Amino acid sequence: MNALDESVLDTREAGYNFAYLDERTKRMIRRAILKAVAIPGYQVSFGSREMPLPYGWGTGGIQITASIIGHDDVLKVIDQGADDTVNAVNIRRFFQRTTGVATTERTSAATLIQTRHRIPEIPLCEGQILVYQVPIPEPLAKLEPREAETRVLHGLAEYGLMHVKLYEDIARHGHVAATYDYPVMVDGRFLMSPSPIPKFDNPKMHMNPALQLFGAGREKRIYAVPPYTRVESLAFEDHPFEIQRWREACSMCGARDSFLDEVITDDNGARMFVCSDTDYCSLRRADSLDTTQGEDQ
Amino acid sequence: MNTAQWRYVPPPEGNDVESIAAEAGPILRASGLAKRYGARVAIEDVAFDLWPGEVLAVVGESGSGKTTLLNCISARLKPDAGQVEFLTRHEGVVDIYGLSEASRRLLARTDWGYVHQNPAEGLRMDVSAGANVGERLMSLGERHYGRIRSQAAQWLARVEMDASRIDESPVAFSGGMRQRLQIARNLVTRPRLVFMDEPTSGLDVSVQARLLDLLRTLTHHLGLACVIVTHDLAVARLLAQRMLVMKDGRVVELGLTDQVLDDPQHPYTQLLVSSVLQP
Amino acid sequence: MTPAIRIRDLGKTFVLHNQGAAELPVLRGVDLDVHGGECVVLDGPSGAGKSTLLRCIYANYRASRGSIVVHDRGQSVEVTQASARELLAMRFRSMGYVSQFLRAIPRVAAVDIVAEPLVERAAGDIDAVGEARHTAEQMLLRLRIPMRLWSVPPATFSGGEQQRINIARGLIRRKPILLLDEPTASLDAGNRLTVISMINEARQAGAAVVGIFHDQSVRDALATRIVDMTEFAA
């Protein structure tokens, strides 16, 4: 957006390179990203560094963001759709301190979005980058613990095992049990874990104009879905993939088409449903205030 | 190759014994096979042909090399010398060790079966019977849950299992049932060649009898070519048309099962046959 | 006319390697032709090699020297040289063998044991399989095996009952060559007569029959020729 002004530069912590990582490391990570983009859905190993956050707190996503963030970027960080939770706040502050780059809560204003476990409701555009935080990059991990074997399976595209798991779910529960981290086929070739996003978000990955990057710090893997790539959730012909639906609408903005969080409001178990995506919700509320006609509550 | 797009079509049912003689050639040919571990010879100079629909028993005592041989001919253990050739359905004769890893694995999932002595090694113990039987179909691109399930149920019935146990885990099954499940899992893609490693050892005698009967019926009805490793001559007599006797890694006798058992030529075979207790 | 079985200079010696390579000669210089429609009875004392000769023809024993040529519907097989496959095909196509003892296959019902040769040939044709069972039942009836035993595995049957199952199985398919080793040994008079008729029917239909019969009356009823095996004792 705008060039960095001096006052912001001064807010950067002294003694740290831009975005914390040294340039050599950034280059190594960018190389891994290039490979990942060249082979959609394929897990690329990378030399994951010690970060000032522990494993399990998004170190993979942070390393990707740190490697590609530039002075002109505008960064948004969300955790479960919200900009104001602990994880999101800390990561955003980390980048403010080490880069001085502008930040935003508006999806449409961001060039770079780091997310934990959700895809923003507002559709992304060409030129935007979505960076996912991934705990377990290997979609077959629970079915086949040996890495030597899963490498061969990916290499030979032998994914019957995953369908065995889906079959088993249907046999036991009548439907596929996974409601998040629902496995997908990328470009018809690689089986991929989309990270623990709800299956509600899976369709958003398909043919998305934005670049999607996935980073797992503890497991040391990076993978990618380039813009306009096919991403298909696994299913059976007679048990097609379905997203979650709610009977309720958002109590705050009335949306019926977004992912809702269930919030318990008192000790008697009263509950309300609220959009998980805080930006989306606040935009809709702002819209409804502007217009003369009220929206259904 | 993109296996996801390739659709597996099982061969039509029925195998005319008369027409077997008119087949293009042996379904499996082993020549000059050898495997050594340092100075120790596991197998040496082993050669035989196996014809479509034929059951061959490989007998010998522990240390004879029979399991090594089975692993060499089923592409599980690369021999130090010799060749193993397989007559594919549509591509003629291939050297199994000349195939790519992908092709070999595909073959093992479609046209071949392997029945382990311990059924737990040949099954996924943590998924249901139905999933076990349906896995090969799924790996070949079958994506219709109902069809997978009905085929799995059919095969459970064919191996004389109660189809209502389709959703149970093999952990709850007895040894004999697990073994039958393993057989069903292998046969669902109608392989033309099945390798069996002591398929009835460790089972109770009555359970063995039932399983042997099943194997006899299945190999016959499905026209399976089979190589069965066993130390039990009675099993060989019951199931196999031909028998191969191994001692210290070498083939000492090879011929019609009843001939080898009733008129053994080699000293070791004579010893083996005369040592068997008759109840 | 080409004989169904032509044996020339057949010799059989057993070598018992585990008894210091002791040699046990049994047959020497056997020359024999058997044509379709004949019933050749092998005569001689115990140990003369009668069973041995039958087993050599069936390829259950391996001949030590000489030639056995089996001829059927235009195809000839040199039994002493043929491969295992050729022998299996020959047995399937041309030869029935009724041994003295029934090797009871565990768990298979009597009627299925008898029907098996026909079921094998049916190769999955449902109608033919149904017919096979029916034919087997007819044979069991004829041989006076009680119906309640039909679905029972014969391991627990009496010797005579087992022998009748054996015979039924051996005769159910009309094969051009029949080798019979004491098929009536444990039978009572009535059943013996039934078996005699069955064998005669097969012979009259053109089968070449070679048999060992202990009982004189059976020989008289069946033999078209008697061969003295002492001629060929080694």
Short mmCIF file of N, CA, C and O in Angstrom, two decimals, chain A residues 113-190:
data_model
loop_
_atom_site.label_atom_id
_atom_site.label_comp_id
_atom_site.label_asym_id
_atom_site.label_seq_id
_atom_site.Cartn_x
_atom_site.Cartn_y
_atom_site.Cartn_z
N ILE A 113 -2.39 -12.95 4.56
CA ILE A 113 -3.23 -13.35 5.69
C ILE A 113 -2.67 -14.64 6.28
O ILE A 113 -2.56 -15.66 5.58
N GLN A 114 -2.32 -14.59 7.58
CA GLN A 114 -1.92 -15.83 8.23
C GLN A 114 -3.10 -16.30 9.07
O GLN A 114 -3.71 -15.51 9.79
N THR A 115 -3.40 -17.57 8.97
CA THR A 115 -4.59 -18.08 9.62
C THR A 115 -4.33 -19.38 10.37
O THR A 115 -3.51 -20.22 9.96
N ARG A 116 -5.04 -19.50 11.48
CA ARG A 116 -5.05 -20.76 12.18
C ARG A 116 -6.46 -21.31 12.10
O ARG A 116 -7.40 -20.73 12.64
N HIS A 117 -6.60 -22.42 11.36
CA HIS A 117 -7.81 -23.23 11.35
C HIS A 117 -9.08 -22.58 10.80
O HIS A 117 -10.19 -22.98 11.17
N ARG A 118 -8.96 -21.56 9.93
CA ARG A 118 -10.17 -21.07 9.22
C ARG A 118 -9.77 -20.38 7.95
O ARG A 118 -8.64 -19.89 7.83
N ILE A 119 -10.70 -20.37 7.01
CA ILE A 119 -10.51 -19.56 5.80
C ILE A 119 -11.51 -18.41 5.89
O ILE A 119 -12.68 -18.64 6.23
N PRO A 120 -11.09 -17.16 5.63
CA PRO A 120 -12.02 -16.03 5.74
C PRO A 120 -13.26 -16.21 4.86
O PRO A 120 -13.20 -16.80 3.79
N GLU A 121 -14.39 -15.69 5.36
CA GLU A 121 -15.64 -15.83 4.62
C GLU A 121 -15.65 -15.01 3.34
O GLU A 121 -16.22 -15.41 2.35
N ILE A 122 -15.03 -13.82 3.43
CA ILE A 122 -15.01 -12.96 2.26
C ILE A 122 -14.06 -13.55 1.22
O ILE A 122 -12.91 -13.84 1.53
N PRO A 123 -14.54 -13.74 -0.02
CA PRO A 123 -13.68 -14.37 -1.03
C PRO A 123 -12.39 -13.58 -1.26
O PRO A 123 -12.38 -12.36 -1.22
N LEU A 124 -11.32 -14.31 -1.49
CA LEU A 124 -10.02 -13.70 -1.72
C LEU A 124 -9.83 -13.34 -3.20
O LEU A 124 -10.56 -13.84 -4.06
N CYS A 125 -8.84 -12.48 -3.44
CA CYS A 125 -8.58 -12.06 -4.82
C CYS A 125 -7.20 -12.47 -5.28
O CYS A 125 -6.35 -12.85 -4.48
N GLU A 126 -6.98 -12.34 -6.58
CA GLU A 126 -5.64 -12.55 -7.11
C GLU A 126 -4.68 -11.59 -6.44
O GLU A 126 -5.02 -10.43 -6.19
N GLY A 127 -3.47 -12.06 -6.13
CA GLY A 127 -2.49 -11.18 -5.49
C GLY A 127 -2.47 -11.35 -3.98
O GLY A 127 -1.52 -10.96 -3.32
N GLN A 128 -3.51 -11.93 -3.40
CA GLN A 128 -3.50 -12.18 -1.96
C GLN A 128 -2.86 -13.53 -1.70
O GLN A 128 -2.89 -14.44 -2.54
N ILE A 129 -2.26 -13.63 -0.50
CA ILE A 129 -1.65 -14.91 -0.10
C ILE A 129 -2.24 -15.32 1.24
O ILE A 129 -2.31 -14.51 2.17
N LEU A 130 -2.67 -16.57 1.31
CA LEU A 130 -3.22 -17.10 2.56
C LEU A 130 -2.21 -18.12 3.11
O LEU A 130 -1.86 -19.07 2.41
N VAL A 131 -1.75 -17.89 4.33
CA VAL A 131 -0.76 -18.80 4.93
C VAL A 131 -1.44 -19.57 6.06
O VAL A 131 -1.91 -18.97 7.03
N TYR A 132 -1.49 -20.88 5.95
CA TYR A 132 -2.15 -21.73 6.94
C TYR A 132 -1.14 -22.26 7.95
O TYR A 132 -0.02 -22.66 7.58
N GLN A 133 -1.55 -22.34 9.20
CA GLN A 133 -0.74 -23.00 10.22
C GLN A 133 -1.16 -24.45 10.29
O GLN A 133 -2.35 -24.76 10.46
N VAL A 134 -0.20 -25.38 10.15
CA VAL A 134 -0.53 -26.80 10.05
C VAL A 134 0.13 -27.58 11.18
O VAL A 134 1.34 -27.53 11.33
N PRO A 135 -0.62 -28.32 11.97
CA PRO A 135 0.01 -29.17 12.99
C PRO A 135 0.59 -30.47 12.39
O PRO A 135 1.77 -30.75 12.54
N ILE A 136 -0.25 -31.24 11.71
CA ILE A 136 0.19 -32.51 11.12
C ILE A 136 -0.01 -32.44 9.62
O ILE A 136 -1.13 -32.50 9.15
N PRO A 137 1.06 -32.31 8.87
CA PRO A 137 0.91 -32.16 7.42
C PRO A 137 0.51 -33.45 6.70
O PRO A 137 -0.01 -33.40 5.60
N GLU A 138 0.76 -34.60 7.29
CA GLU A 138 0.57 -35.86 6.60
C GLU A 138 -0.88 -36.34 6.74
O GLU A 138 -1.30 -36.71 7.83
N PRO A 139 -1.65 -36.35 5.65
CA PRO A 139 -3.06 -36.76 5.77
C PRO A 139 -3.22 -38.22 6.17
O PRO A 139 -4.24 -38.60 6.73
N LEU A 140 -2.22 -39.04 5.91
CA LEU A 140 -2.32 -40.47 6.22
C LEU A 140 -1.74 -40.82 7.59
O LEU A 140 -1.69 -41.98 7.96
N ALA A 141 -1.32 -39.78 8.33
CA ALA A 141 -0.56 -40.04 9.56
C ALA A 141 -1.27 -41.00 10.52
O ALA A 141 -0.63 -41.88 11.10
N LYS A 142 -2.58 -40.83 10.68
CA LYS A 142 -3.24 -41.70 11.65
C LYS A 142 -3.42 -43.11 11.12
O LYS A 142 -3.62 -44.06 11.88
N LEU A 143 -3.38 -43.28 9.81
CA LEU A 143 -3.61 -44.60 9.23
C LEU A 143 -2.31 -45.37 9.02
O LEU A 143 -2.30 -46.60 9.05
N GLU A 144 -1.25 -44.63 8.73
CA GLU A 144 0.02 -45.29 8.44
C GLU A 144 1.12 -44.49 9.12
O GLU A 144 1.56 -43.45 8.61
N PRO A 145 1.56 -44.92 10.27
CA PRO A 145 2.51 -44.13 11.03
C PRO A 145 3.92 -44.08 10.44
O PRO A 145 4.68 -43.18 10.75
N ARG A 146 4.27 -45.02 9.57
CA ARG A 146 5.63 -45.03 9.05
C ARG A 146 5.80 -44.03 7.92
O ARG A 146 5.11 -44.11 6.90
N GLU A 147 6.72 -43.12 8.09
CA GLU A 147 6.92 -42.10 7.07
C GLU A 147 7.47 -42.71 5.79
O GLU A 147 7.13 -42.29 4.69
N ALA A 148 8.32 -43.73 5.94
CA ALA A 148 8.88 -44.37 4.75
C ALA A 148 7.76 -44.90 3.87
O ALA A 148 7.81 -44.82 2.65
N GLU A 149 6.75 -45.43 4.52
CA GLU A 149 5.64 -45.99 3.76
C GLU A 149 4.75 -44.89 3.16
O GLU A 149 4.35 -44.99 2.01
N THR A 150 4.47 -43.83 3.93
CA THR A 150 3.60 -42.79 3.38
C THR A 150 4.27 -42.08 2.20
O THR A 150 3.61 -41.69 1.24
N ARG A 151 5.58 -41.95 2.24
CA ARG A 151 6.28 -41.36 1.09
C ARG A 151 6.04 -42.18 -0.17
O ARG A 151 5.80 -41.63 -1.25
N VAL A 152 6.12 -43.51 -0.01
CA VAL A 152 5.89 -44.38 -1.16
C VAL A 152 4.45 -44.25 -1.65
O VAL A 152 4.19 -44.16 -2.84
N LEU A 153 3.53 -44.21 -0.70
CA LEU A 153 2.12 -44.10 -1.09
C LEU A 153 1.85 -42.82 -1.87
O LEU A 153 1.17 -42.83 -2.89
N HIS A 154 2.42 -41.71 -1.40
CA HIS A 154 2.25 -40.45 -2.13
C HIS A 154 2.93 -40.52 -3.48
O HIS A 154 2.40 -40.06 -4.49
N GLY A 155 4.11 -41.11 -3.48
CA GLY A 155 4.87 -41.19 -4.73
C GLY A 155 4.14 -41.99 -5.79
O GLY A 155 4.20 -41.69 -6.97
N LEU A 156 3.45 -43.05 -5.35
CA LEU A 156 2.76 -43.91 -6.30
C LEU A 156 1.27 -43.58 -6.40
O LEU A 156 0.53 -44.27 -7.07
N ALA A 157 0.85 -42.54 -5.69
CA ALA A 157 -0.57 -42.14 -5.66
C ALA A 157 -1.46 -43.30 -5.23
O ALA A 157 -2.54 -43.51 -5.78
N GLU A 158 -0.99 -44.06 -4.24
CA GLU A 158 -1.79 -45.18 -3.73
C GLU A 158 -2.58 -44.71 -2.53
O GLU A 158 -2.10 -44.76 -1.41
N TYR A 159 -3.80 -44.26 -2.76
CA TYR A 159 -4.57 -43.65 -1.68
C TYR A 159 -5.76 -44.47 -1.22
O TYR A 159 -6.68 -43.96 -0.60
N GLY A 160 -5.75 -45.77 -1.56
CA GLY A 160 -6.85 -46.62 -1.13
C GLY A 160 -7.06 -46.59 0.37
O GLY A 160 -8.17 -46.66 0.86
N LEU A 161 -5.97 -46.45 1.09
CA LEU A 161 -6.03 -46.45 2.55
C LEU A 161 -6.93 -45.36 3.09
O LEU A 161 -7.69 -45.55 4.03
N MET A 162 -6.88 -44.19 2.48
CA MET A 162 -7.72 -43.08 2.95
C MET A 162 -9.18 -43.41 2.69
O MET A 162 -10.05 -43.12 3.51
N HIS A 163 -9.46 -44.03 1.59
CA HIS A 163 -10.84 -44.41 1.32
C HIS A 163 -11.31 -45.49 2.26
O HIS A 163 -12.49 -45.57 2.59
N VAL A 164 -10.37 -46.34 2.69
CA VAL A 164 -10.72 -47.35 3.70
C VAL A 164 -11.21 -46.65 4.96
O VAL A 164 -12.21 -47.02 5.56
N LYS A 165 -10.52 -45.57 5.33
CA LYS A 165 -10.91 -44.82 6.53
C LYS A 165 -12.31 -44.22 6.34
O LYS A 165 -13.15 -44.27 7.23
N LEU A 166 -12.56 -43.67 5.17
CA LEU A 166 -13.88 -43.06 4.92
C LEU A 166 -14.97 -44.13 4.92
O LEU A 166 -16.05 -43.94 5.49
N TYR A 167 -14.66 -45.28 4.29
CA TYR A 167 -15.60 -46.40 4.28
C TYR A 167 -15.94 -46.78 5.73
O TYR A 167 -17.10 -46.97 6.09
N GLU A 168 -14.90 -46.88 6.53
CA GLU A 168 -15.06 -47.30 7.91
C GLU A 168 -15.96 -46.33 8.67
O GLU A 168 -16.81 -46.73 9.44
N ASP A 169 -15.77 -45.03 8.43
CA ASP A 169 -16.62 -44.01 9.07
C ASP A 169 -18.07 -44.22 8.69
O ASP A 169 -18.96 -44.17 9.54
N ILE A 170 -18.32 -44.45 7.41
CA ILE A 170 -19.69 -44.60 6.96
C ILE A 170 -20.29 -45.87 7.56
O ILE A 170 -21.44 -45.89 7.99
N ALA A 171 -19.48 -46.93 7.63
CA ALA A 171 -19.97 -48.19 8.21
C ALA A 171 -20.31 -48.01 9.68
O ALA A 171 -21.31 -48.54 10.17
N ARG A 172 -19.49 -47.26 10.38
CA ARG A 172 -19.71 -47.09 11.82
C ARG A 172 -20.73 -46.02 12.15
O ARG A 172 -21.51 -46.17 13.06
N HIS A 173 -20.68 -44.89 11.45
CA HIS A 173 -21.50 -43.74 11.83
C HIS A 173 -22.56 -43.36 10.80
O HIS A 173 -23.35 -42.47 11.06
N GLY A 174 -22.50 -43.99 9.64
CA GLY A 174 -23.48 -43.63 8.63
C GLY A 174 -23.03 -42.47 7.77
O GLY A 174 -23.67 -42.13 6.78
N HIS A 175 -21.94 -41.83 8.16
CA HIS A 175 -21.42 -40.71 7.38
C HIS A 175 -19.95 -40.57 7.72
O HIS A 175 -19.46 -41.15 8.70
N VAL A 176 -19.26 -39.80 6.93
CA VAL A 176 -17.84 -39.59 7.21
C VAL A 176 -17.70 -38.78 8.49
O VAL A 176 -18.37 -37.77 8.66
N ALA A 177 -16.85 -39.28 9.39
CA ALA A 177 -16.78 -38.67 10.72
C ALA A 177 -16.02 -37.35 10.74
O ALA A 177 -16.29 -36.49 11.55
N ALA A 178 -15.06 -37.20 9.86
CA ALA A 178 -14.22 -36.00 9.92
C ALA A 178 -15.03 -34.76 9.65
O ALA A 178 -15.74 -34.66 8.65
N THR A 179 -14.97 -33.78 10.58
CA THR A 179 -15.65 -32.51 10.34
C THR A 179 -14.64 -31.40 10.16
O THR A 179 -15.00 -30.30 9.79
N TYR A 180 -13.39 -31.69 10.44
CA TYR A 180 -12.33 -30.72 10.16
C TYR A 180 -11.11 -31.49 9.66
O TYR A 180 -11.04 -32.70 9.81
N ASP A 181 -10.19 -30.79 9.05
CA ASP A 181 -9.02 -31.46 8.46
C ASP A 181 -9.48 -32.57 7.53
O ASP A 181 -8.94 -33.67 7.53
N TYR A 182 -10.48 -32.26 6.74
CA TYR A 182 -11.07 -33.25 5.85
C TYR A 182 -10.18 -33.40 4.62
O TYR A 182 -9.92 -32.43 3.92
N PRO A 183 -9.73 -34.61 4.32
CA PRO A 183 -8.72 -34.78 3.27
C PRO A 183 -9.21 -34.38 1.88
O PRO A 183 -10.36 -34.60 1.54
N VAL A 184 -8.29 -33.83 1.12
CA VAL A 184 -8.63 -33.38 -0.24
C VAL A 184 -7.60 -33.90 -1.25
O VAL A 184 -6.48 -34.23 -0.89
N MET A 185 -8.02 -33.96 -2.50
CA MET A 185 -7.11 -34.28 -3.61
C MET A 185 -6.80 -32.98 -4.33
O MET A 185 -7.71 -32.25 -4.73
N VAL A 186 -5.52 -32.69 -4.47
CA VAL A 186 -5.11 -31.45 -5.10
C VAL A 186 -4.68 -31.74 -6.54
O VAL A 186 -3.82 -32.58 -6.78
N ASP A 187 -5.32 -31.02 -7.46
CA ASP A 187 -5.02 -31.17 -8.87
C ASP A 187 -5.11 -32.62 -9.33
O ASP A 187 -4.42 -33.04 -10.25
N GLY A 188 -5.94 -33.39 -8.66
CA GLY A 188 -6.14 -34.78 -9.03
C GLY A 188 -4.94 -35.67 -8.79
O GLY A 188 -4.92 -36.82 -9.24
N ARG A 189 -3.94 -35.19 -8.10
CA ARG A 189 -2.72 -35.99 -7.92
C ARG A 189 -2.34 -36.26 -6.47
O ARG A 189 -2.10 -37.41 -6.10
N PHE A 190 -2.24 -35.23 -5.66
CA PHE A 190 -1.77 -35.46 -4.29
C PHE A 190 -2.88 -35.35 -3.26
O PHE A 190 -3.73 -34.46 -3.31
#
